[in-house]
């Protein structure tokens, strides 16, 4: 026998997920509200985490990972602390398509947002398709400060 979905079910699920990602949400909100980011992604990062269950990476302008949401481990087996300070190229390997890499590189060079699917490697060496929404972030002076990537594993 099925039971009707109650409004409280949705509220409690959202509250539970917000608690699960509270440290990640707090860090991302501090970045966005600090004034350091003049332009930030055109969508809510906490919604991407909580409701869409996506992984978020923030890199420096020189593409070193500064932040990885805790759900990165579910996507590719890496703990956030294992990727901090490294390049996102860490997830690439021999089967990663050159076309995808070039598309991402061109968008980064031109400081433009992008959507791209790329074949990445998990920590254990297995492959997965990663859909990436990438956004450049600039400060008040218009200088590039960070990139934000909203990522999710999609079926191969």
CSV table of N, CA and C in Angstrom, one decimal:
chain,number,residue,atom,x,y,z
A,1,UNK,N,0.8,-1.2,0.0
A,1,UNK,CA,0.0,0.0,0.0
A,1,UNK,C,0.9,1.2,0.0
A,2,UNK,N,0.6,2.1,-0.9
A,2,UNK,CA,1.4,3.3,-1.0
A,2,UNK,C,0.8,4.4,-0.2
A,3,UNK,N,1.6,5.3,0.3
A,3,UNK,CA,1.1,6.4,1.1
A,3,UNK,C,1.3,7.7,0.4
A,4,UNK,N,0.5,8.7,0.5
A,4,UNK,CA,0.7,9.9,-0.2
A,4,UNK,C,1.9,10.7,0.4
A,5,UNK,N,2.6,11.4,-0.5
A,5,UNK,CA,3.7,12.2,-0.2
A,5,UNK,C,3.2,13.4,0.6
A,6,UNK,N,3.7,13.7,1.7
A,6,UNK,CA,3.2,14.8,2.5
A,6,UNK,C,4.3,15.9,2.4
A,7,UNK,N,3.8,17.1,2.5
A,7,UNK,CA,4.7,18.3,2.5
A,7,UNK,C,5.8,18.2,3.5
A,8,UNK,N,5.5,17.6,4.6
A,8,UNK,CA,6.6,17.4,5.6
A,8,UNK,C,7.7,16.5,5.2
A,9,UNK,N,7.3,15.5,4.3
A,9,UNK,CA,8.4,14.6,3.8
A,9,UNK,C,9.4,15.4,3.0
A,10,UNK,N,8.9,16.3,2.2
A,10,UNK,CA,9.9,17.1,1.4
A,10,UNK,C,10.7,18.1,2.3
A,11,UNK,N,10.0,18.7,3.2
A,11,UNK,CA,10.8,19.6,4.1
A,11,UNK,C,11.8,18.9,4.9
A,12,UNK,N,11.5,17.7,5.4
A,12,UNK,CA,12.4,16.9,6.2
A,12,UNK,C,13.6,16.4,5.4
A,13,UNK,N,13.3,16.0,4.2
A,13,UNK,CA,14.4,15.6,3.3
A,13,UNK,C,15.4,16.7,3.0
A,14,UNK,N,14.8,17.9,2.7
A,14,UNK,CA,15.6,19.1,2.5
A,14,UNK,C,16.5,19.4,3.7
A,15,UNK,N,15.8,19.4,4.8
A,15,UNK,CA,16.6,19.7,6.1
A,15,UNK,C,17.7,18.7,6.3
A,16,UNK,N,17.4,17.5,6.1
A,16,UNK,CA,18.4,16.4,6.3
A,16,UNK,C,19.6,16.6,5.3
A,17,UNK,N,19.3,16.9,4.1
A,17,UNK,CA,20.4,17.1,3.1
A,17,UNK,C,21.1,18.4,3.4
A,18,UNK,N,20.5,19.4,3.8
A,18,UNK,CA,21.2,20.7,4.2
A,18,UNK,C,22.1,20.4,5.4
A,19,UNK,N,21.7,19.6,6.3
A,19,UNK,CA,22.6,19.3,7.4
A,19,UNK,C,23.8,18.5,6.9
A,20,UNK,N,23.5,17.5,6.0
A,20,UNK,CA,24.6,16.7,5.5
A,20,UNK,C,25.7,17.6,4.8
A,21,UNK,N,25.3,18.6,4.1
A,21,UNK,CA,26.2,19.4,3.3
A,21,UNK,C,26.4,20.8,4.0
A,22,UNK,N,26.1,20.9,5.3
A,22,UNK,CA,26.2,22.2,5.9
A,22,UNK,C,27.6,22.9,5.8
A,23,UNK,N,28.6,22.1,6.0
A,23,UNK,CA,30.0,22.7,5.9
A,23,UNK,C,30.3,23.2,4.5
A,24,UNK,N,29.9,22.4,3.5
A,24,UNK,CA,30.1,22.8,2.1
A,24,UNK,C,29.3,24.0,1.7
A,25,UNK,N,28.0,24.0,2.1
A,25,UNK,CA,27.2,25.2,1.9
A,25,UNK,C,27.7,26.4,2.5
A,26,UNK,N,28.1,26.3,3.8
A,26,UNK,CA,28.7,27.4,4.5
A,26,UNK,C,29.9,28.0,3.8
A,27,UNK,N,30.8,27.2,3.3
A,27,UNK,CA,32.0,27.6,2.6
A,27,UNK,C,31.6,28.3,1.4
A,28,UNK,N,30.8,27.7,0.6
A,28,UNK,CA,30.4,28.3,-0.7
A,28,UNK,C,29.6,29.7,-0.5
A,29,UNK,N,28.8,29.7,0.5
A,29,UNK,CA,28.1,31.0,0.8
A,29,UNK,C,29.0,32.1,1.2
A,30,UNK,N,30.0,31.7,2.0
A,30,UNK,CA,31.0,32.7,2.4
A,30,UNK,C,31.8,33.3,1.2
A,31,UNK,N,32.1,32.4,0.3
A,31,UNK,CA,32.8,32.8,-0.9
A,31,UNK,C,31.9,33.8,-1.7
A,32,UNK,N,30.7,33.4,-1.9
A,32,UNK,CA,29.8,34.2,-2.8
A,32,UNK,C,29.4,35.5,-2.1
A,33,UNK,N,29.3,35.6,-0.8
A,33,UNK,CA,28.9,36.8,-0.1
A,33,UNK,C,30.0,37.7,0.3
A,34,UNK,N,31.2,37.2,0.2
A,34,UNK,CA,32.4,37.9,0.7
A,34,UNK,C,32.7,39.2,-0.1
A,35,UNK,N,32.1,39.4,-1.3
A,35,UNK,CA,32.4,40.5,-2.1
A,35,UNK,C,33.6,40.2,-3.0
A,36,UNK,N,34.3,39.1,-2.7
A,36,UNK,CA,35.4,38.7,-3.5
A,36,UNK,C,35.0,38.3,-4.9
A,37,UNK,N,33.8,37.8,-5.0
A,37,UNK,CA,33.2,37.3,-6.3
A,37,UNK,C,32.2,38.4,-6.7
A,38,UNK,N,32.6,39.1,-7.8
A,38,UNK,CA,31.6,40.0,-8.4
A,38,UNK,C,30.6,39.2,-9.2
A,39,UNK,N,31.1,38.3,-10.0
A,39,UNK,CA,30.3,37.5,-10.8
A,39,UNK,C,30.4,36.1,-10.2
A,40,UNK,N,29.3,35.5,-10.0
A,40,UNK,CA,29.3,34.1,-9.5
A,40,UNK,C,28.4,33.3,-10.5
A,41,UNK,N,28.4,32.0,-10.4
A,41,UNK,CA,27.6,31.2,-11.3
A,41,UNK,C,26.1,31.6,-11.3
A,42,UNK,N,25.5,31.6,-12.5
A,42,UNK,CA,24.2,32.0,-12.6
A,42,UNK,C,23.1,31.1,-12.0
A,43,UNK,N,23.5,30.3,-11.1
A,43,UNK,CA,22.6,29.4,-10.4
A,43,UNK,C,23.0,29.1,-9.0
A,44,UNK,N,22.1,28.7,-8.2
A,44,UNK,CA,22.4,28.4,-6.8
A,44,UNK,C,23.3,27.2,-6.6
A,45,UNK,N,24.4,27.4,-5.9
A,45,UNK,CA,25.3,26.3,-5.7
A,45,UNK,C,24.8,25.4,-4.6
A,46,UNK,N,24.1,26.0,-3.6
A,46,UNK,CA,23.5,25.1,-2.6
A,46,UNK,C,22.4,24.2,-3.1
A,47,UNK,N,21.6,24.7,-4.1
A,47,UNK,CA,20.6,23.9,-4.7
A,47,UNK,C,21.2,22.8,-5.5
A,48,UNK,N,22.3,23.1,-6.2
A,48,UNK,CA,23.0,22.1,-7.0
A,48,UNK,C,23.5,20.9,-6.0
A,49,UNK,N,24.0,21.3,-4.9
A,49,UNK,CA,24.4,20.3,-3.9
A,49,UNK,C,23.2,19.5,-3.3
A,50,UNK,N,22.3,20.3,-2.7
A,50,UNK,CA,21.2,19.7,-1.9
A,50,UNK,C,20.2,19.0,-2.7
A,51,UNK,N,19.6,19.6,-3.7
A,51,UNK,CA,18.5,19.1,-4.4
A,51,UNK,C,18.9,18.3,-5.7
A,52,UNK,N,20.0,18.7,-6.3
A,52,UNK,CA,20.4,18.1,-7.6
A,52,UNK,C,21.5,17.0,-7.3
A,53,UNK,N,22.1,17.0,-6.1
A,53,UNK,CA,23.1,16.0,-5.7
A,53,UNK,C,24.3,16.1,-6.6
A,54,UNK,N,24.7,17.3,-7.0
A,54,UNK,CA,25.9,17.4,-7.8
A,54,UNK,C,27.1,17.7,-7.0
A,55,UNK,N,28.3,17.5,-7.6
A,55,UNK,CA,29.6,17.8,-6.9
A,55,UNK,C,30.0,19.1,-7.4
A,56,UNK,N,30.6,19.9,-6.4
A,56,UNK,CA,31.1,21.2,-6.8
A,56,UNK,C,32.6,21.3,-6.5
A,57,UNK,N,33.3,21.8,-7.5
A,57,UNK,CA,34.8,22.1,-7.3
A,57,UNK,C,35.0,23.6,-7.5
A,58,UNK,N,35.8,24.2,-6.7
A,58,UNK,CA,36.3,25.6,-6.9
A,58,UNK,C,37.8,25.5,-7.1
A,59,UNK,N,38.2,26.2,-8.2
A,59,UNK,CA,39.7,26.2,-8.4
A,59,UNK,C,40.1,27.7,-8.4
A,60,UNK,N,41.4,27.8,-8.2
A,60,UNK,CA,42.0,29.2,-8.3
A,60,UNK,C,42.1,29.5,-9.8
A,61,UNK,N,42.5,30.7,-10.1
A,61,UNK,CA,42.6,31.1,-11.5
A,61,UNK,C,43.6,30.3,-12.3
A,62,UNK,N,44.6,29.8,-11.5
A,62,UNK,CA,45.6,28.9,-12.2
A,62,UNK,C,45.3,27.4,-12.1
A,63,UNK,N,44.0,27.2,-11.8
A,63,UNK,CA,43.4,25.8,-11.9
A,63,UNK,C,43.9,24.8,-10.9
A,64,UNK,N,44.2,25.3,-9.7
A,64,UNK,CA,44.5,24.4,-8.6
A,64,UNK,C,43.2,24.3,-7.7
A,65,UNK,N,42.8,23.1,-7.4
A,65,UNK,CA,41.6,22.9,-6.6
A,65,UNK,C,41.7,23.5,-5.2
A,66,UNK,N,40.8,24.4,-4.9
A,66,UNK,CA,40.7,25.0,-3.6
A,66,UNK,C,39.6,24.4,-2.7
A,67,UNK,N,38.6,23.9,-3.3
A,67,UNK,CA,37.5,23.3,-2.6
A,67,UNK,C,36.8,22.2,-3.4
A,68,UNK,N,36.5,21.1,-2.8
A,68,UNK,CA,35.7,20.0,-3.4
A,68,UNK,C,34.6,19.6,-2.4
A,69,UNK,N,33.4,19.6,-2.9
A,69,UNK,CA,32.3,19.2,-2.0
A,69,UNK,C,32.5,17.7,-1.5
A,70,UNK,N,31.9,17.4,-0.4
A,70,UNK,CA,32.1,16.1,0.2
A,70,UNK,C,31.6,15.0,-0.6
A,71,UNK,N,30.6,15.2,-1.5
A,71,UNK,CA,30.1,14.2,-2.3
A,71,UNK,C,31.0,13.8,-3.5
A,72,UNK,N,32.1,14.4,-3.6
A,72,UNK,CA,33.1,14.0,-4.7
A,72,UNK,C,33.5,12.5,-4.5
A,73,UNK,N,33.5,12.1,-3.3
A,73,UNK,CA,33.9,10.7,-3.0
A,73,UNK,C,32.9,9.7,-3.6
A,74,UNK,N,31.6,10.1,-3.6
A,74,UNK,CA,30.6,9.2,-4.2
A,74,UNK,C,30.8,9.2,-5.7
A,75,UNK,N,31.2,10.3,-6.3
A,75,UNK,CA,31.3,10.3,-7.7
A,75,UNK,C,32.6,9.6,-8.2
A,76,UNK,N,33.7,9.8,-7.6
A,76,UNK,CA,34.9,9.3,-8.2
A,76,UNK,C,35.9,8.7,-7.2
A,77,UNK,N,35.5,8.5,-5.9
A,77,UNK,CA,36.3,7.8,-4.9
A,77,UNK,C,37.3,8.7,-4.2
A,78,UNK,N,37.5,9.9,-4.6
A,78,UNK,CA,38.5,10.8,-3.9
A,78,UNK,C,37.9,11.5,-2.8
A,79,UNK,N,38.6,11.6,-1.7
A,79,UNK,CA,38.2,12.4,-0.6
A,79,UNK,C,38.5,13.9,-0.9
A,80,UNK,N,37.7,14.9,-0.5
A,80,UNK,CA,38.1,16.3,-0.8
A,80,UNK,C,39.5,16.6,-0.5
A,81,UNK,N,40.0,16.2,0.7
A,81,UNK,CA,41.4,16.5,1.1
A,81,UNK,C,42.5,15.9,0.1
A,82,UNK,N,42.1,14.9,-0.7
A,82,UNK,CA,43.1,14.3,-1.6
A,82,UNK,C,43.2,15.1,-2.9
A,83,UNK,N,42.3,16.0,-3.2
A,83,UNK,CA,42.3,16.7,-4.4
A,83,UNK,C,42.7,18.2,-4.3
A,84,UNK,N,42.6,18.7,-3.0
A,84,UNK,CA,43.0,20.1,-2.8
A,84,UNK,C,44.4,20.3,-3.2
A,85,UNK,N,44.6,21.4,-3.9
A,85,UNK,CA,46.0,21.8,-4.4
A,85,UNK,C,46.4,21.1,-5.7
A,86,UNK,N,45.6,20.2,-6.2
A,86,UNK,CA,45.9,19.5,-7.4
A,86,UNK,C,45.1,20.1,-8.6
A,87,UNK,N,45.5,19.8,-9.8
A,87,UNK,CA,44.8,20.2,-11.0
A,87,UNK,C,43.6,19.2,-11.3
A,88,UNK,N,42.5,19.7,-11.8
A,88,UNK,CA,41.4,18.8,-12.2
A,88,UNK,C,41.9,17.7,-13.3
A,89,UNK,N,43.1,18.0,-13.9
A,89,UNK,CA,43.6,17.0,-14.8
A,89,UNK,C,43.9,15.6,-14.1
A,90,UNK,N,43.9,15.7,-12.8
A,90,UNK,CA,44.0,14.5,-12.0
A,90,UNK,C,43.0,13.4,-12.4
A,91,UNK,N,41.8,13.8,-12.8
A,91,UNK,CA,40.8,12.9,-13.1
A,91,UNK,C,40.8,12.4,-14.6
A,92,UNK,N,41.8,12.9,-15.4
A,92,UNK,CA,41.9,12.5,-16.8
A,92,UNK,C,42.9,11.4,-16.9
A,93,UNK,N,42.9,10.8,-18.1
A,93,UNK,CA,43.8,9.7,-18.4
A,93,UNK,C,43.8,9.5,-19.9
A,94,UNK,N,44.4,8.3,-20.3
A,94,UNK,CA,44.6,8.0,-21.7
A,94,UNK,C,43.3,8.0,-22.5
A,95,UNK,N,42.2,7.6,-21.9
A,95,UNK,CA,40.9,7.5,-22.7
A,95,UNK,C,40.1,8.8,-22.7
A,96,UNK,N,40.6,9.8,-22.0
A,96,UNK,CA,39.9,11.1,-22.0
A,96,UNK,C,40.1,11.8,-23.4
A,97,UNK,N,38.9,12.1,-23.9
A,97,UNK,CA,38.9,12.6,-25.3
A,97,UNK,C,39.6,14.0,-25.5
A,98,UNK,N,40.4,14.1,-26.5
A,98,UNK,CA,41.2,15.3,-26.7
A,98,UNK,C,40.2,16.4,-27.1
A,99,UNK,N,39.1,16.1,-27.8
A,99,UNK,CA,38.1,17.2,-28.1
A,99,UNK,C,37.5,17.8,-26.9
A,100,UNK,N,37.1,17.0,-25.9
A,100,UNK,CA,36.5,17.5,-24.7
A,100,UNK,C,37.6,18.4,-24.0
A,101,UNK,N,38.8,17.9,-23.9
A,101,UNK,CA,39.8,18.7,-23.2
A,101,UNK,C,40.0,20.0,-23.9
A,102,UNK,N,40.1,20.0,-25.2
A,102,UNK,CA,40.3,21.3,-26.0
A,102,UNK,C,39.1,22.3,-25.8
A,103,UNK,N,37.9,21.7,-25.8
A,103,UNK,CA,36.7,22.6,-25.6
A,103,UNK,C,36.8,23.3,-24.2
A,104,UNK,N,37.1,22.5,-23.2
A,104,UNK,CA,37.2,23.1,-21.8
A,104,UNK,C,38.4,24.1,-21.8
A,105,UNK,N,39.5,23.8,-22.4
A,105,UNK,CA,40.7,24.7,-22.4
A,105,UNK,C,40.3,26.0,-23.1
A,106,UNK,N,39.6,25.9,-24.2
A,106,UNK,CA,39.2,27.1,-24.9
A,106,UNK,C,38.3,28.0,-24.1
A,107,UNK,N,37.3,27.4,-23.5
A,107,UNK,CA,36.4,28.1,-22.6
A,107,UNK,C,37.1,28.8,-21.5
A,108,UNK,N,38.0,28.1,-20.9
A,108,UNK,CA,38.8,28.6,-19.7
A,108,UNK,C,39.6,29.8,-20.2
A,109,UNK,N,40.3,29.7,-21.4
A,109,UNK,CA,41.1,30.7,-21.9
A,109,UNK,C,40.3,32.0,-22.2
A,110,UNK,N,39.1,31.8,-22.8
A,110,UNK,CA,38.2,32.9,-23.1
A,110,UNK,C,37.4,33.4,-22.0
A,111,UNK,N,37.5,32.7,-20.8
A,111,UNK,CA,36.8,33.1,-19.6
A,111,UNK,C,35.3,33.1,-19.9
A,112,UNK,N,34.8,32.0,-20.5
A,112,UNK,CA,33.4,31.8,-20.8
A,112,UNK,C,32.8,30.6,-20.0
A,113,UNK,N,31.6,30.6,-19.7
A,113,UNK,CA,30.9,29.5,-19.1
A,113,UNK,C,30.9,28.3,-20.1
A,114,UNK,N,30.8,27.1,-19.7
A,114,UNK,CA,30.8,26.0,-20.6
A,114,UNK,C,30.0,24.8,-20.0
A,115,UNK,N,29.5,24.0,-20.8
A,115,UNK,CA,28.9,22.7,-20.5
A,115,UNK,C,29.6,21.6,-21.3
A,116,UNK,N,30.1,20.6,-20.7
A,116,UNK,CA,30.8,19.6,-21.5
A,116,UNK,C,30.8,18.3,-20.7
A,117,UNK,N,30.7,17.2,-21.5
A,117,UNK,CA,30.8,15.9,-20.9
A,117,UNK,C,32.2,15.4,-21.2
A,118,UNK,N,32.9,14.9,-20.2
A,118,UNK,CA,34.3,14.4,-20.4
A,118,UNK,C,34.4,13.0,-19.7
A,119,UNK,N,35.2,12.2,-20.4
A,119,UNK,CA,35.5,10.8,-19.8
A,119,UNK,C,36.6,11.0,-18.8
A,120,UNK,N,36.3,10.7,-17.5
A,120,UNK,CA,37.2,10.8,-16.4
A,120,UNK,C,37.5,9.5,-15.8
A,121,UNK,N,38.5,9.5,-14.9
A,121,UNK,CA,38.9,8.3,-14.2
A,121,UNK,C,38.6,8.5,-12.7
A,122,UNK,N,38.1,7.4,-12.1
A,122,UNK,CA,37.9,7.4,-10.7
A,122,UNK,C,39.2,7.1,-10.0
A,123,UNK,N,39.3,7.2,-8.8
A,123,UNK,CA,40.5,6.9,-8.0
A,123,UNK,C,40.9,5.4,-8.2
A,124,UNK,N,40.0,4.5,-8.4
A,124,UNK,CA,40.3,3.1,-8.6
A,124,UNK,C,40.6,2.8,-10.1
A,125,UNK,N,40.6,3.8,-11.0
A,125,UNK,CA,41.0,3.6,-12.4
A,125,UNK,C,39.9,3.3,-13.3
A,126,UNK,N,38.6,3.1,-12.8
A,126,UNK,CA,37.5,2.9,-13.7
A,126,UNK,C,37.0,4.2,-14.3
A,127,UNK,N,36.4,4.1,-15.4
A,127,UNK,CA,36.0,5.3,-16.2
A,127,UNK,C,34.6,5.7,-15.8
A,128,UNK,N,34.3,7.0,-15.9
A,128,UNK,CA,33.0,7.5,-15.8
A,128,UNK,C,32.8,8.8,-16.6
A,129,UNK,N,31.6,9.0,-17.2
A,129,UNK,CA,31.3,10.2,-17.9
A,129,UNK,C,30.9,11.3,-16.9
A,130,UNK,N,31.6,12.4,-17.0
A,130,UNK,CA,31.3,13.6,-16.1
A,130,UNK,C,30.8,14.7,-16.9
A,131,UNK,N,29.6,15.2,-16.5
A,131,UNK,CA,29.0,16.4,-17.1
A,131,UNK,C,29.4,17.5,-16.2
A,132,UNK,N,30.1,18.5,-16.9
A,132,UNK,CA,30.6,19.6,-16.1
A,132,UNK,C,30.0,20.9,-16.6
A,133,UNK,N,29.5,21.7,-15.7
A,133,UNK,CA,29.1,23.1,-16.0
A,133,UNK,C,30.2,23.9,-15.3
A,134,UNK,N,30.9,24.7,-16.2
A,134,UNK,CA,32.0,25.5,-15.7
A,134,UNK,C,31.7,26.9,-15.8
A,135,UNK,N,32.1,27.7,-14.7
A,135,UNK,CA,31.8,29.1,-14.7
A,135,UNK,C,33.1,29.9,-14.2
A,136,UNK,N,33.5,30.9,-15.0
A,136,UNK,CA,34.6,31.8,-14.5
A,136,UNK,C,34.0,32.7,-13.4
A,137,UNK,N,34.8,33.1,-12.5
A,137,UNK,CA,34.4,34.0,-11.4
A,137,UNK,C,35.4,35.2,-11.4
A,138,UNK,N,34.9,36.4,-11.5
A,138,UNK,CA,35.8,37.6,-11.5
A,138,UNK,C,35.5,38.4,-10.2
A,139,UNK,N,36.5,39.2,-9.9
A,139,UNK,CA,36.3,40.1,-8.7
A,139,UNK,C,35.8,41.5,-9.2
A,140,UNK,N,35.7,42.5,-8.3
A,140,UNK,CA,35.2,43.8,-8.6
A,140,UNK,C,36.0,44.5,-9.7
A,141,UNK,N,37.3,44.2,-9.8
A,141,UNK,CA,38.1,44.8,-10.9
A,141,UNK,C,38.0,44.1,-12.2
A,142,UNK,N,37.2,43.0,-12.2
A,142,UNK,CA,37.0,42.3,-13.5
A,142,UNK,C,38.1,41.2,-13.7
A,143,UNK,N,38.9,41.0,-12.7
A,143,UNK,CA,40.0,40.1,-12.8
A,143,UNK,C,39.6,38.7,-12.4
A,144,UNK,N,40.0,37.7,-13.2
A,144,UNK,CA,39.6,36.3,-12.9
A,144,UNK,C,40.2,35.9,-11.5
A,145,UNK,N,39.3,35.3,-10.7
A,145,UNK,CA,39.8,34.8,-9.4
A,145,UNK,C,39.6,33.3,-9.2
A,146,UNK,N,38.5,32.8,-9.8
A,146,UNK,CA,38.3,31.4,-9.6
A,146,UNK,C,37.5,30.8,-10.8
A,147,UNK,N,37.4,29.5,-10.8
A,147,UNK,CA,36.5,28.8,-11.6
A,147,UNK,C,35.6,27.9,-10.7
A,148,UNK,N,34.4,27.8,-11.1
A,148,UNK,CA,33.5,26.9,-10.3
A,148,UNK,C,33.0,25.8,-11.3
A,149,UNK,N,33.1,24.6,-10.9
A,149,UNK,CA,32.6,23.5,-11.7
A,149,UNK,C,31.5,22.7,-11.0
A,150,UNK,N,30.4,22.6,-11.6
A,150,UNK,CA,29.2,21.8,-11.0
A,150,UNK,C,29.2,20.6,-11.8
A,151,UNK,N,29.5,19.4,-11.2
A,151,UNK,CA,29.7,18.2,-11.9
A,151,UNK,C,28.7,17.1,-11.4
A,152,UNK,N,28.5,16.2,-12.4
A,152,UNK,CA,27.7,15.0,-12.1
A,152,UNK,C,28.1,13.9,-13.0
A,153,UNK,N,28.0,12.7,-12.4
A,153,UNK,CA,28.3,11.5,-13.2
A,153,UNK,C,27.1,11.2,-14.0
A,154,UNK,N,27.3,10.9,-15.3
A,154,UNK,CA,26.2,10.5,-16.1
A,154,UNK,C,26.5,9.1,-16.7
A,155,UNK,N,25.4,8.4,-17.1
A,155,UNK,CA,25.6,7.0,-17.6
A,155,UNK,C,26.5,7.0,-18.9
A,156,UNK,N,27.4,6.0,-18.9
A,156,UNK,CA,28.3,5.7,-20.0
A,156,UNK,C,27.5,5.0,-21.1
